[in-house]
CSV table of C-alpha atoms in Angstrom, one decimal:
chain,number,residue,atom,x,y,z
A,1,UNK,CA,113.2,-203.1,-61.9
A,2,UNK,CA,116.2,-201.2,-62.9
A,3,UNK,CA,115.8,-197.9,-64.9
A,4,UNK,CA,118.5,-196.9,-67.0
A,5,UNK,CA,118.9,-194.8,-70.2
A,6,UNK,CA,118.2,-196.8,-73.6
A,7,UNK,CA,121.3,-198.6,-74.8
A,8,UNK,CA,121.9,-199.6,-79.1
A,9,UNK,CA,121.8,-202.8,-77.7
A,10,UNK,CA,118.2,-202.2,-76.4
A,11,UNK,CA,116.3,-201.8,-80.0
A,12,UNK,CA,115.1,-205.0,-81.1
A,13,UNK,CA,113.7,-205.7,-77.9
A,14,UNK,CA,112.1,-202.0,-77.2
A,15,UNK,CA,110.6,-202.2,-80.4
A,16,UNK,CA,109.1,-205.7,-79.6
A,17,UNK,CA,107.8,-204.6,-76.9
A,18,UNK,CA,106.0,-201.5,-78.2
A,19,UNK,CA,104.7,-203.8,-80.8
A,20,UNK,CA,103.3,-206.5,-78.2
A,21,UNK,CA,101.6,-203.1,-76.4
A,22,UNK,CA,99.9,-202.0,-79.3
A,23,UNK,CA,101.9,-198.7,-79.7
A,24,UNK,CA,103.1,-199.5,-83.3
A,25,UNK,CA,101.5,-197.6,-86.2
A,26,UNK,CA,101.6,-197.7,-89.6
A,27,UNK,CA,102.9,-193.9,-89.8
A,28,UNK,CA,105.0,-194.0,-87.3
A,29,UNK,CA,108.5,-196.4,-87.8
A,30,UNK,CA,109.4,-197.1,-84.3
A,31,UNK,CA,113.4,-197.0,-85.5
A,32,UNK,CA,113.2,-193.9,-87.3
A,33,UNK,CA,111.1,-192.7,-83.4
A,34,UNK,CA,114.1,-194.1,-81.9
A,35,UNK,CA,116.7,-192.3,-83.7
A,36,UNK,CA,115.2,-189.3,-83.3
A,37,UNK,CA,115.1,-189.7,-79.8
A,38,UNK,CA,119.0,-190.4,-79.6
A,39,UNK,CA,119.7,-186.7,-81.3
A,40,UNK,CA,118.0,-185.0,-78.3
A,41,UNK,CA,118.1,-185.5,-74.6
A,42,UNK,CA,119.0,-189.5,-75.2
A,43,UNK,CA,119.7,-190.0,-71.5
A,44,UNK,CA,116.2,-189.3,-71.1
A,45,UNK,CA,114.7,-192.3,-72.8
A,46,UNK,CA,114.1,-194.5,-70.3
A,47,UNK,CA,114.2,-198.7,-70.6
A,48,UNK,CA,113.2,-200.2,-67.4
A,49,UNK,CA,115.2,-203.8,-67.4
A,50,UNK,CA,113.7,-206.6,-65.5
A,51,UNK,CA,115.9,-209.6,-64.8
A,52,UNK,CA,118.1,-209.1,-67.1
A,53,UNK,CA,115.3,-208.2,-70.1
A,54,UNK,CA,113.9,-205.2,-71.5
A,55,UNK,CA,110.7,-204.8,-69.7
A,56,UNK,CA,109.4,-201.2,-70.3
A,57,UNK,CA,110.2,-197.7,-71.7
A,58,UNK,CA,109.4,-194.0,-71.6
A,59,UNK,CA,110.6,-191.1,-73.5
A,60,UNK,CA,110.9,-188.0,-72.0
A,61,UNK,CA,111.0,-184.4,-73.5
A,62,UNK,CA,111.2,-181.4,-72.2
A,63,UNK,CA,111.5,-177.8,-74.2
A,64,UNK,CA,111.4,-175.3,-72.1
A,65,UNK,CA,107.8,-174.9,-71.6
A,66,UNK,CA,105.5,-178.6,-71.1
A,67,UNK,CA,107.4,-181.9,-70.5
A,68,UNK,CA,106.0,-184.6,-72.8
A,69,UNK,CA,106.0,-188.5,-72.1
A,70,UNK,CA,106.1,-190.6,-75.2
A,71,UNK,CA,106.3,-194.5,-76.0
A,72,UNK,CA,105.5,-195.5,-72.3
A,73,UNK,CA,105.2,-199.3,-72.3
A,74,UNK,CA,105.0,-202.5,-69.9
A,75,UNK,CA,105.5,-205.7,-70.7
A,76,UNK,CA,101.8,-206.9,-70.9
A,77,UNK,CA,102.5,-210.0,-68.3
A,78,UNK,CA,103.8,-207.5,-66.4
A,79,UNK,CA,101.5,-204.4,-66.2
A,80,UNK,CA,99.1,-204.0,-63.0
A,81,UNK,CA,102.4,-204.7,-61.2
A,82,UNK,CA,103.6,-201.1,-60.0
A,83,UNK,CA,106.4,-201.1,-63.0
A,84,UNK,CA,104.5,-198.4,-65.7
A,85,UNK,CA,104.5,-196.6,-62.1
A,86,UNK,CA,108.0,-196.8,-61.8
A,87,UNK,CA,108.6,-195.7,-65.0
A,88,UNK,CA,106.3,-192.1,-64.7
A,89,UNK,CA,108.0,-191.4,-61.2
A,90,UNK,CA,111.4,-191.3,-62.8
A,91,UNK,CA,110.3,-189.3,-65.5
A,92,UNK,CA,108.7,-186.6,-63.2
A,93,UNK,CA,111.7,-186.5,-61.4
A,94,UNK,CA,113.9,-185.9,-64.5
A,95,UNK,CA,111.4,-183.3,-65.1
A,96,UNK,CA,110.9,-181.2,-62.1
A,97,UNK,CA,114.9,-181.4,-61.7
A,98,UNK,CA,114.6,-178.7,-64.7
A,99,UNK,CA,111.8,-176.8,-63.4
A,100,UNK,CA,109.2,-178.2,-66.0
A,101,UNK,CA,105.6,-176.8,-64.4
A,102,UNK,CA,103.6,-179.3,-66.4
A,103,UNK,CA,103.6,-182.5,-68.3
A,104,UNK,CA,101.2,-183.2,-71.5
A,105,UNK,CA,100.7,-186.7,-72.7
A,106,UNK,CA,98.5,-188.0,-75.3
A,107,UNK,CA,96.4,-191.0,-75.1
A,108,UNK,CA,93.9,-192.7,-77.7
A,109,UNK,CA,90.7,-191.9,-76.8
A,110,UNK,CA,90.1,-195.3,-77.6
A,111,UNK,CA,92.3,-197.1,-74.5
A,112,UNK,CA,90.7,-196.2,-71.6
A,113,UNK,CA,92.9,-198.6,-69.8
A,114,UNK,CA,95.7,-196.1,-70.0
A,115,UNK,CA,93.6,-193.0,-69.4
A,116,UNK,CA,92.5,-194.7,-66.2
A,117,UNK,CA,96.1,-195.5,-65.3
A,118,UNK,CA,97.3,-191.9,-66.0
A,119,UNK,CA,94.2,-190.3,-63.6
A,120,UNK,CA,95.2,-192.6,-61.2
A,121,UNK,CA,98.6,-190.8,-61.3
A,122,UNK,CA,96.8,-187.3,-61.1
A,123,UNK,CA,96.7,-186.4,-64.7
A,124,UNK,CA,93.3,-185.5,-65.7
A,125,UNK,CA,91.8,-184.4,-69.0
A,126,UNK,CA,92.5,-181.3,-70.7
A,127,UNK,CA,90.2,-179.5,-72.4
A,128,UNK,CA,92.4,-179.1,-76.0
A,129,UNK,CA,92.1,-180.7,-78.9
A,130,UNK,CA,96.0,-182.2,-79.9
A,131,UNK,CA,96.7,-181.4,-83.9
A,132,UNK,CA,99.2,-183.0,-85.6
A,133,UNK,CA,101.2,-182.2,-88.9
A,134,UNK,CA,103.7,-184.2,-90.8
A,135,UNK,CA,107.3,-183.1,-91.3
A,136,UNK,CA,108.7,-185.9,-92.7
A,137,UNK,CA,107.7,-189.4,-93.9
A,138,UNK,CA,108.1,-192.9,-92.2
């Protein structure tokens, strides 16, 4: 799999794919996520490309003080094959090239399938609860 940064070219097929991996919500427009992503850090949003299609993603953020991952996604025909792995290595290594000491991530308590994926990577469960507020509208 080739990792590269997300390209225009890229969106109806990311979005697809974040829709056939259950990361589409009603309050979230997956565009409007994209977008935003493209005004900061947009070499850090990550496509992994897999003959020649879109086969994954991860956003990366970083601010100084926690580096967040965001939107990561395989392929479902694909996952359990080392790609989602792939994926998280690159985005440590973006992060610890700028010193970041941690990374957060959040994960619905509800998919335990991720949350076992992520522990297997060494993250474990903090003891916080996440809040959320909304700025703007989708």
């Amino acid at each position: 799999m080739l990792i590269r940064p997300f390209q225009e070219s890229d969106e109806v097929a990311v979005v697809g794919l974040w829709r056939a991996c259950g990361l589409v919500r009603p309050q979230n427009d997956p565009r409007k996520d994209i977008r935003r992503k493209l005004r900061v850090n947009p070499e850090w949003f990550l496509v992994g490309e897999y003959r020649g299609r879109v086969v994954g993603t991860a956003m990366v953020g970083y601010e100084g003080h926690r580096g967040w991952i965001n939107y990561l996604a395989v392929e479902p025909g694909l996952q359990r094959t080392g790609l989602g792995r792939m994926l998280m290595a690159e985005a440590e290594r973006l992060l610890r090239a700028v010193g970041c000491p941690k990374i957060n991530l959040q994960v619905r308590a509800s998919n335990q399938t991720a949350i076992q994926f992520y522990r297997e990577l060494g993250f474990s469960v903090d003891d916080v609860i996440s809040l959320g507020k909304r700025l703007e509208s989708d």
